[in-house]
mmCIF file of C-alpha atoms and ligand atoms in Angstrom:
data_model
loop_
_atom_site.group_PDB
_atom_site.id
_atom_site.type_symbol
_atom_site.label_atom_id
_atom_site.label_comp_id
_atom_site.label_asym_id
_atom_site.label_seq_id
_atom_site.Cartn_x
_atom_site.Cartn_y
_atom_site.Cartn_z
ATOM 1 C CA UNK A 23 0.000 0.000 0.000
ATOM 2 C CA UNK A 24 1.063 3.284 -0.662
ATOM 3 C CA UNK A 25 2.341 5.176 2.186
ATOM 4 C CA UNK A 26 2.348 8.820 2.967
ATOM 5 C CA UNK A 27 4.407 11.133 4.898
ATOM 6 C CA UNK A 28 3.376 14.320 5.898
ATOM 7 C CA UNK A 29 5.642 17.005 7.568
ATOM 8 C CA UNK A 30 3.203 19.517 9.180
ATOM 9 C CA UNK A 31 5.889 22.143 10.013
ATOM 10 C CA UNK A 32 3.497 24.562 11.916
ATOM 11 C CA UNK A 33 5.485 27.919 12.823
ATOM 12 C CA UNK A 34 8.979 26.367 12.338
ATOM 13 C CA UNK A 35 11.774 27.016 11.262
ATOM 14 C CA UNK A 36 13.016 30.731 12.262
ATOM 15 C CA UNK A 37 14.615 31.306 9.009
ATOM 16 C CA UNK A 38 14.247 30.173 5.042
ATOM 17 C CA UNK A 39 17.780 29.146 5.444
ATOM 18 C CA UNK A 40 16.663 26.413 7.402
ATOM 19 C CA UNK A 41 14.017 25.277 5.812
ATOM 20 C CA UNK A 42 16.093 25.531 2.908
ATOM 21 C CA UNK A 43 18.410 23.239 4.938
ATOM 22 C CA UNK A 44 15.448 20.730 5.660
ATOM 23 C CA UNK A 45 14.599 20.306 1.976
ATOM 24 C CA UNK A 46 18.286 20.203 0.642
ATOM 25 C CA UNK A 47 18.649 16.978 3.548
ATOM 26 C CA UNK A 48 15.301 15.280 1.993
ATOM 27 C CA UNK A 49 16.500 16.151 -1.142
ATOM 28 C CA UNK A 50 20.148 14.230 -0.912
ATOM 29 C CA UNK A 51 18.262 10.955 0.536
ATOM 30 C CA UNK A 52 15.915 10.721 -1.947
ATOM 31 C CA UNK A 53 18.207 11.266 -4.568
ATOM 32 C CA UNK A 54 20.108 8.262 -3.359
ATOM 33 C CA UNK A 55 17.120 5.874 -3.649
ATOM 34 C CA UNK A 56 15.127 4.908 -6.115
ATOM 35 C CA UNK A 57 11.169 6.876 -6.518
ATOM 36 C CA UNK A 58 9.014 4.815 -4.661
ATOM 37 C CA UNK A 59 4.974 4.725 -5.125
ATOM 38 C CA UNK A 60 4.756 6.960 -1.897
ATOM 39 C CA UNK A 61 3.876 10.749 -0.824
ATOM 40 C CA UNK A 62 5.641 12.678 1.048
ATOM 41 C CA UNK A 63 3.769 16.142 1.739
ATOM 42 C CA UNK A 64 5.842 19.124 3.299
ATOM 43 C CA UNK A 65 3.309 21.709 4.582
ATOM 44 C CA UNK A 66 5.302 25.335 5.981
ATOM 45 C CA UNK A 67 3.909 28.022 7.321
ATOM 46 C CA UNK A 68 2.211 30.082 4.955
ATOM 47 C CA UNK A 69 5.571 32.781 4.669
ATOM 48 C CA UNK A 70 7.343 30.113 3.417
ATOM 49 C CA UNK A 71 4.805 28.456 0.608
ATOM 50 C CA UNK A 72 5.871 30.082 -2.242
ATOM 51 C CA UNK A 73 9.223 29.495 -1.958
ATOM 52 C CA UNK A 74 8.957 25.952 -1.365
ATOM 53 C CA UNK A 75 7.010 25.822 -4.221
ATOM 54 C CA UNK A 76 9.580 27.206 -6.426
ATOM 55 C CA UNK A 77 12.248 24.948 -5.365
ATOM 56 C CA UNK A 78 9.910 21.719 -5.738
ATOM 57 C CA UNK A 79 9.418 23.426 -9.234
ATOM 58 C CA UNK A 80 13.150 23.934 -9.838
ATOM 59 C CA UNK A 81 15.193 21.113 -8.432
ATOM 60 C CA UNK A 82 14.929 17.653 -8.334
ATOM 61 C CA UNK A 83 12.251 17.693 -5.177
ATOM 62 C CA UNK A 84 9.657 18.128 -7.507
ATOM 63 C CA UNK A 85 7.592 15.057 -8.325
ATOM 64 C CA UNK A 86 8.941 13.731 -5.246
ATOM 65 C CA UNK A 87 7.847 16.241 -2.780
ATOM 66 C CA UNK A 88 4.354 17.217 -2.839
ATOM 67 C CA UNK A 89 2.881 21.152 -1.352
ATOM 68 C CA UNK A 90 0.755 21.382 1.414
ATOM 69 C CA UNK A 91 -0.390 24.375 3.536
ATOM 70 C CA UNK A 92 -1.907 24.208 7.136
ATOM 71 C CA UNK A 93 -4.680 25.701 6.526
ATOM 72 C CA UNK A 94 -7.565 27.027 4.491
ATOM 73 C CA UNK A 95 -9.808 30.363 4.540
ATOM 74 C CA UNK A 96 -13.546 29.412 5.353
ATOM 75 C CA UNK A 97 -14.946 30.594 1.986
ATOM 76 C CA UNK A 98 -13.614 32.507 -1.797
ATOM 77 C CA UNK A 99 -16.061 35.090 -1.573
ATOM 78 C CA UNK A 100 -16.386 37.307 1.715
ATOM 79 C CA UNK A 101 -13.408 39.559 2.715
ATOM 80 C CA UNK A 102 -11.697 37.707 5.350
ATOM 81 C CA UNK A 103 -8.890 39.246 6.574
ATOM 82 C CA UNK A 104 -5.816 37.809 7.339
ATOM 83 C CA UNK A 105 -6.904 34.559 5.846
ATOM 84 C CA UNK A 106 -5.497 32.738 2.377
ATOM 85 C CA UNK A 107 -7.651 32.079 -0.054
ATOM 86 C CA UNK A 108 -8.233 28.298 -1.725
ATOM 87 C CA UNK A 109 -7.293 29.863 -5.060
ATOM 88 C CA UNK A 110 -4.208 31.727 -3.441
ATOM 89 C CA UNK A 111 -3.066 28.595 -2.803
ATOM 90 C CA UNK A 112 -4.285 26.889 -5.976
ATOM 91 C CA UNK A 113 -2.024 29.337 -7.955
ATOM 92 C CA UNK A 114 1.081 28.156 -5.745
ATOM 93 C CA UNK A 115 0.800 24.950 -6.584
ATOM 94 C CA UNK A 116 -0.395 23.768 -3.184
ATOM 95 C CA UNK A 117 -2.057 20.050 -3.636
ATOM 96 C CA UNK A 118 -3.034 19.166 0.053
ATOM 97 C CA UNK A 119 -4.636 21.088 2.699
ATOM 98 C CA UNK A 120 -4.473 20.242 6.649
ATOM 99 C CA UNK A 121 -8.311 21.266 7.997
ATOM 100 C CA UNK A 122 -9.203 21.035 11.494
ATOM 101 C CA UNK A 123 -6.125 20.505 13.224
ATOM 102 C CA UNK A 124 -6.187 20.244 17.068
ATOM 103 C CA UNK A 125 -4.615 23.275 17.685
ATOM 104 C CA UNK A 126 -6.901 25.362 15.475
ATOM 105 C CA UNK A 127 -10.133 23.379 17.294
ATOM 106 C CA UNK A 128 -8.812 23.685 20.396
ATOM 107 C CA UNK A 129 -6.720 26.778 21.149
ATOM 108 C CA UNK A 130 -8.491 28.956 18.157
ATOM 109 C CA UNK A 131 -11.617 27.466 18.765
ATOM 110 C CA UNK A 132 -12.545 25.951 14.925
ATOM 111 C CA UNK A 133 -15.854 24.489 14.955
ATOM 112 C CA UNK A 134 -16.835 21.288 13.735
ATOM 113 C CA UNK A 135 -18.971 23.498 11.290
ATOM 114 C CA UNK A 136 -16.266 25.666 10.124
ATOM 115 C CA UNK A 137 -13.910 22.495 9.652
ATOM 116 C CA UNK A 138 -16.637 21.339 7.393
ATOM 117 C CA UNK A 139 -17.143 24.124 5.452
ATOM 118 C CA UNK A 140 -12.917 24.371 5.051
ATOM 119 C CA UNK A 141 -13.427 20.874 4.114
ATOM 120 C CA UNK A 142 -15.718 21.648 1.356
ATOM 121 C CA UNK A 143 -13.722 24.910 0.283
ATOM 122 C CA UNK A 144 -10.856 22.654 -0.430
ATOM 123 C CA UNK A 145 -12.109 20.326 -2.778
ATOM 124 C CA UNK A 146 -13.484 23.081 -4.600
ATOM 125 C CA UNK A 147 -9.919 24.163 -5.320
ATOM 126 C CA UNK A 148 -8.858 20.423 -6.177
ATOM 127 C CA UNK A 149 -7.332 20.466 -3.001
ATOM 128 C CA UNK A 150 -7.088 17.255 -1.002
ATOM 129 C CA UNK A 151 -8.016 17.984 2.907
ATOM 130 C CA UNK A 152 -5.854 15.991 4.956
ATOM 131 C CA UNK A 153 -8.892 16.236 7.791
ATOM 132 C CA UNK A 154 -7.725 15.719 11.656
ATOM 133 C CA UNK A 155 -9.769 14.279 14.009
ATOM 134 C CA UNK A 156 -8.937 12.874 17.464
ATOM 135 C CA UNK A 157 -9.836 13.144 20.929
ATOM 136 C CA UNK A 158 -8.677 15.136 23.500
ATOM 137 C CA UNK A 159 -8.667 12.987 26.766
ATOM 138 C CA UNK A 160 -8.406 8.826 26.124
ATOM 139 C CA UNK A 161 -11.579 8.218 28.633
ATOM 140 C CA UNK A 162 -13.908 5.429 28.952
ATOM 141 C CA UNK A 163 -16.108 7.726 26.274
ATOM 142 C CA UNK A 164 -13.696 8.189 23.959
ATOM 143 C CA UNK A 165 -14.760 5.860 20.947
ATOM 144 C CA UNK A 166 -18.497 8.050 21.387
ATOM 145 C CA UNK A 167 -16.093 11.417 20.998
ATOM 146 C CA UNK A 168 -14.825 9.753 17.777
ATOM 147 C CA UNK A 169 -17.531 8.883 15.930
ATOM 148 C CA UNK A 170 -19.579 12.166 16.966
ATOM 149 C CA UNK A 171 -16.337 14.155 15.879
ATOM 150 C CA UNK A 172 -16.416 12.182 12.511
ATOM 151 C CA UNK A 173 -20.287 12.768 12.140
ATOM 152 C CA UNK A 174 -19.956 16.407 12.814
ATOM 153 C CA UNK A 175 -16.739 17.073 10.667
ATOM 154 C CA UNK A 176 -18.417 15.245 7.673
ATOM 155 C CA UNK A 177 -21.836 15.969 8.239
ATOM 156 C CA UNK A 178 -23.586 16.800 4.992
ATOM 157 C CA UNK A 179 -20.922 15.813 2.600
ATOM 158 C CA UNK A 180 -21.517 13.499 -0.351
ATOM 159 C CA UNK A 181 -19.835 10.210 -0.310
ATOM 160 C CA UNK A 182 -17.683 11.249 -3.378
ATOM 161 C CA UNK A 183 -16.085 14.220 -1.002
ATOM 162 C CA UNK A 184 -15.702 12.078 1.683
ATOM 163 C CA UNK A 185 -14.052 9.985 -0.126
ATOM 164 C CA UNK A 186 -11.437 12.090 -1.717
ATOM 165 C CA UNK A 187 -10.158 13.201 1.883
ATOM 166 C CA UNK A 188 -7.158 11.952 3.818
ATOM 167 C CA UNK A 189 -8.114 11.940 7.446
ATOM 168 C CA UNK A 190 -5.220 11.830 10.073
ATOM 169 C CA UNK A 191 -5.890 10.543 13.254
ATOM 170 C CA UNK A 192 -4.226 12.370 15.920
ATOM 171 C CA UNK A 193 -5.178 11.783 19.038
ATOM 172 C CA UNK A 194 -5.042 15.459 21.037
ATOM 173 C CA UNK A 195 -3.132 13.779 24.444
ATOM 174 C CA UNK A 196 -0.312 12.274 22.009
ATOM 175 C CA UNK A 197 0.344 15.848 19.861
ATOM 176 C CA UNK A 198 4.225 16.489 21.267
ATOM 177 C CA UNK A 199 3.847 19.542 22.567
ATOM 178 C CA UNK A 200 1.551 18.682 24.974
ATOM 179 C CA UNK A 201 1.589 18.263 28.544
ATOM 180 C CA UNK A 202 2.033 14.789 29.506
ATOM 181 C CA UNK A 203 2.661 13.937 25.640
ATOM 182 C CA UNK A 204 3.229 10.431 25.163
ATOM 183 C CA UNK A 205 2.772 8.398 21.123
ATOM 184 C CA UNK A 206 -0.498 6.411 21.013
ATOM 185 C CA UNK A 207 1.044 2.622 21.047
ATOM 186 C CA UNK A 208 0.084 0.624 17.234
ATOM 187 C CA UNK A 209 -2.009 -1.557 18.710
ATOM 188 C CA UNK A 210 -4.526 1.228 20.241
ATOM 189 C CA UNK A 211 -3.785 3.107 17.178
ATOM 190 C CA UNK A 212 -5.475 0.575 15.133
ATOM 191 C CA UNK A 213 -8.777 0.169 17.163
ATOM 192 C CA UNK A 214 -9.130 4.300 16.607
ATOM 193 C CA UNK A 215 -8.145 3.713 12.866
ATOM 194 C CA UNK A 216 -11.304 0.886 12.248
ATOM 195 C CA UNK A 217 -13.383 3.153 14.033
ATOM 196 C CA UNK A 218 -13.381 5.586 12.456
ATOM 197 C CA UNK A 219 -13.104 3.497 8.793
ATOM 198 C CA UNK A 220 -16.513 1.624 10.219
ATOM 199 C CA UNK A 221 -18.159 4.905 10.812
ATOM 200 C CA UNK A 222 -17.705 6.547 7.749
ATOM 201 C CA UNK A 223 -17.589 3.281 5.100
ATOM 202 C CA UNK A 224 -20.937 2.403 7.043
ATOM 203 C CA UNK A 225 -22.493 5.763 6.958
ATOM 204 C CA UNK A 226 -21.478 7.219 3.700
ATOM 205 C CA UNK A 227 -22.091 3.519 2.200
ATOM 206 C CA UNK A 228 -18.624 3.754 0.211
ATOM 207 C CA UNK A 229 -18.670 1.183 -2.160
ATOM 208 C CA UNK A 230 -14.821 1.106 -2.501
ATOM 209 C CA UNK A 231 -13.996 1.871 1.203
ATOM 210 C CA UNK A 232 -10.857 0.013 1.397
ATOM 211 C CA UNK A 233 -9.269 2.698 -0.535
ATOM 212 C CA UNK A 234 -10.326 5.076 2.458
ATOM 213 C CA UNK A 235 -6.859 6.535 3.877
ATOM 214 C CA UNK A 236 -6.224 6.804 7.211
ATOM 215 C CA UNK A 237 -3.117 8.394 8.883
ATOM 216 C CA UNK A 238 -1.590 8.312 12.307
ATOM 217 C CA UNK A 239 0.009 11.469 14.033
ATOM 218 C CA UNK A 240 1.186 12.413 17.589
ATOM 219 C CA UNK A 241 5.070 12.020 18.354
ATOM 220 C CA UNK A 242 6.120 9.801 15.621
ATOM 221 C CA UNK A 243 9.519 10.006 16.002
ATOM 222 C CA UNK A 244 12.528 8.314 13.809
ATOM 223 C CA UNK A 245 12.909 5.940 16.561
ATOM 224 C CA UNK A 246 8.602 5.026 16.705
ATOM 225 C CA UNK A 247 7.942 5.713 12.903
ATOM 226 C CA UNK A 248 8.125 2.212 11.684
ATOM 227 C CA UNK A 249 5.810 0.912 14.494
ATOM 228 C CA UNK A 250 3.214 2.862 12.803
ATOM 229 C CA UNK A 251 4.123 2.642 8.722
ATOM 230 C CA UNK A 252 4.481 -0.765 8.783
ATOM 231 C CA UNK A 253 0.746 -1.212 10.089
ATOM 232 C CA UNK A 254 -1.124 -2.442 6.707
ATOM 233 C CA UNK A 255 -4.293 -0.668 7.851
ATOM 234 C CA UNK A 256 -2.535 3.011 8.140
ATOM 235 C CA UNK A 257 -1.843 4.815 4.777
ATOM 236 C CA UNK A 258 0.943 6.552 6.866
ATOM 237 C CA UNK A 259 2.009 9.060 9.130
ATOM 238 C CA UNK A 260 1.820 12.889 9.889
ATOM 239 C CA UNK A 261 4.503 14.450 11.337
ATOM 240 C CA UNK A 262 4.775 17.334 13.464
ATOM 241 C CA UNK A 263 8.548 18.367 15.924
ATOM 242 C CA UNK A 264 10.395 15.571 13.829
ATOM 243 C CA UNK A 265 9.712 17.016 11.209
ATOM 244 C CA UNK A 266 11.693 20.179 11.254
ATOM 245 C CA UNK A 267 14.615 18.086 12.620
ATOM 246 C CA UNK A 268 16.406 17.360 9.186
ATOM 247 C CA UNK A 269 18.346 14.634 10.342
ATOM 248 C CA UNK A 270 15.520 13.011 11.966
ATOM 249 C CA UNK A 271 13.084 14.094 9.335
ATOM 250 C CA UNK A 272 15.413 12.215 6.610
ATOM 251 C CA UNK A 273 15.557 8.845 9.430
ATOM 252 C CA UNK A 274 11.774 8.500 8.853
ATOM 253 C CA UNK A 275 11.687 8.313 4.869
ATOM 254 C CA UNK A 276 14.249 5.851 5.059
ATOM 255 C CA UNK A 277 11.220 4.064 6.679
ATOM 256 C CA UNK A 278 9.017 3.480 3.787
HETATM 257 C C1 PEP B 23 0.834 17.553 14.801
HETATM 258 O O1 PEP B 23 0.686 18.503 15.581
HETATM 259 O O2 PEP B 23 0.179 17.451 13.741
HETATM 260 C C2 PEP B 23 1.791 16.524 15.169
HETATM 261 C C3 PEP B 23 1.662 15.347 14.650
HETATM 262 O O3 PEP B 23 2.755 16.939 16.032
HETATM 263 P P1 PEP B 23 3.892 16.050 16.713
HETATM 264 O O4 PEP B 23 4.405 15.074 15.685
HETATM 265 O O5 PEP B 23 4.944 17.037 17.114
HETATM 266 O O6 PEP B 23 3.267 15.350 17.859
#
């Protein structure tokens, strides 16, 4: 199966020298191996998007390194400032979009009903929304969170959209730079990863629902990654700290 990685880089690094210095490392390893059927999706912070974009036009990244940004604004037509349009990002080349990360729900307070609409926005644009859901607090209730997350996220999308999304599971407590942080272990990662196939193939009746594409993030690590890509089940892993940490960043593609 075809494994993705995804670097979510959030407001790292300080300068474009080292994020220059992140892609020329990913760059030397995977010009030493042979392309692979995988996807590896760096998403910077917005500053940095259109130069990334240039060099994955320009050097040899490109084809092998796909764009992403972190984030989407709600809708193309209202004035909305501060926010970056779907087309903005269309025109820079930008092929995935992450929608409804934890810290936006949780310390910016995104609704399920905006990370719907952002859902929507994206695929618009051709866009694929790499969608994260997860709960905060691994309770006796949290399976319930899950699947009302899922419902609410989704709600009111056509099976075809649905479809077309990535959706990362990344459980809140497990996020690195949380308090407490630890990675959720493979095994407890897979029960959260059938859930939440089961509630969507069963609600949204996908006929092909195998090909639904599930991702794990929270701490994977170069040391933890394989754990996690070599789990049939998972489509692969999104990665936040590690991957800003070039050597360690390069340590998990050697992984698929
Ligand atoms: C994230 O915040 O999306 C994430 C996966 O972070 P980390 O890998 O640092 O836990």
């Amino acid at each position: 199966m075809k494994k993705y990685i995804v670097a979510n880089w959030k407001m790292h690094p300080d300068s474009w020298a080292e994020a220059e210095g992140i892609l020329d490392a990913v760059s030397q390893y995977l010009e030493s191996v042979p392309e692979k059927d995988n996807s590896l999706v760096v998403c910077p912070p917005f500053v940095f998007l259109e130069e990334v974009g240039k060099l994955l036009n320009t050097t040899s990244l490109g084809g092998r390194v796909e764009l992403g940004a972190q984030d989407i604004a709600l809708t193309e037509s209202t004035a909305l400032t501060g926010e970056i349009s779907g087309a903005m990002l269309q025109k820079l080349g930008v092929r995935h979009v992450i929608v409804g990360h934890s810290e936006r729900r949780w310390k910016l307070g995104e609704s399920d009903i905006v990370v719907n609409q952002k859902i929507e926005t994206a695929l618009e644009h051709e866009l694929t929304p790499i969608v994260c859901v997860g709960e905060k607090e691994r309770d006796d209730h949290y399976k319930e969170f899950l699947a009302s997350q899922l419902d609410a996220t989704f709600g009111g999308l056509s099976a075809d959209q649905v479809s077309k999304c990535l959706i990362a599971y990344e459980p809140v407590w497990a996020i690195s730079t949380n308090p407490n942080t630890r990675p959720d272990n493979p095994e407890s990662t897979l029960e959260s990863v059938r859930i939440i196939k089961d509630f969507i193939i069963g609600k949204w009746k996908l006929e092909n629902g195998n090909s639904l594409k599930v991702l794990y993030g929270g701490s994977v690590t170069s040391k933890n990654a394989n754990d996690f890509l070599s789990l049939d089940e998972l489509a692969g892993v999104l990665v936040g700290g590690a991957s800003v940490d070039k050597e360690q960043f390069v340590e998990i593609l050697k992984q698929i």
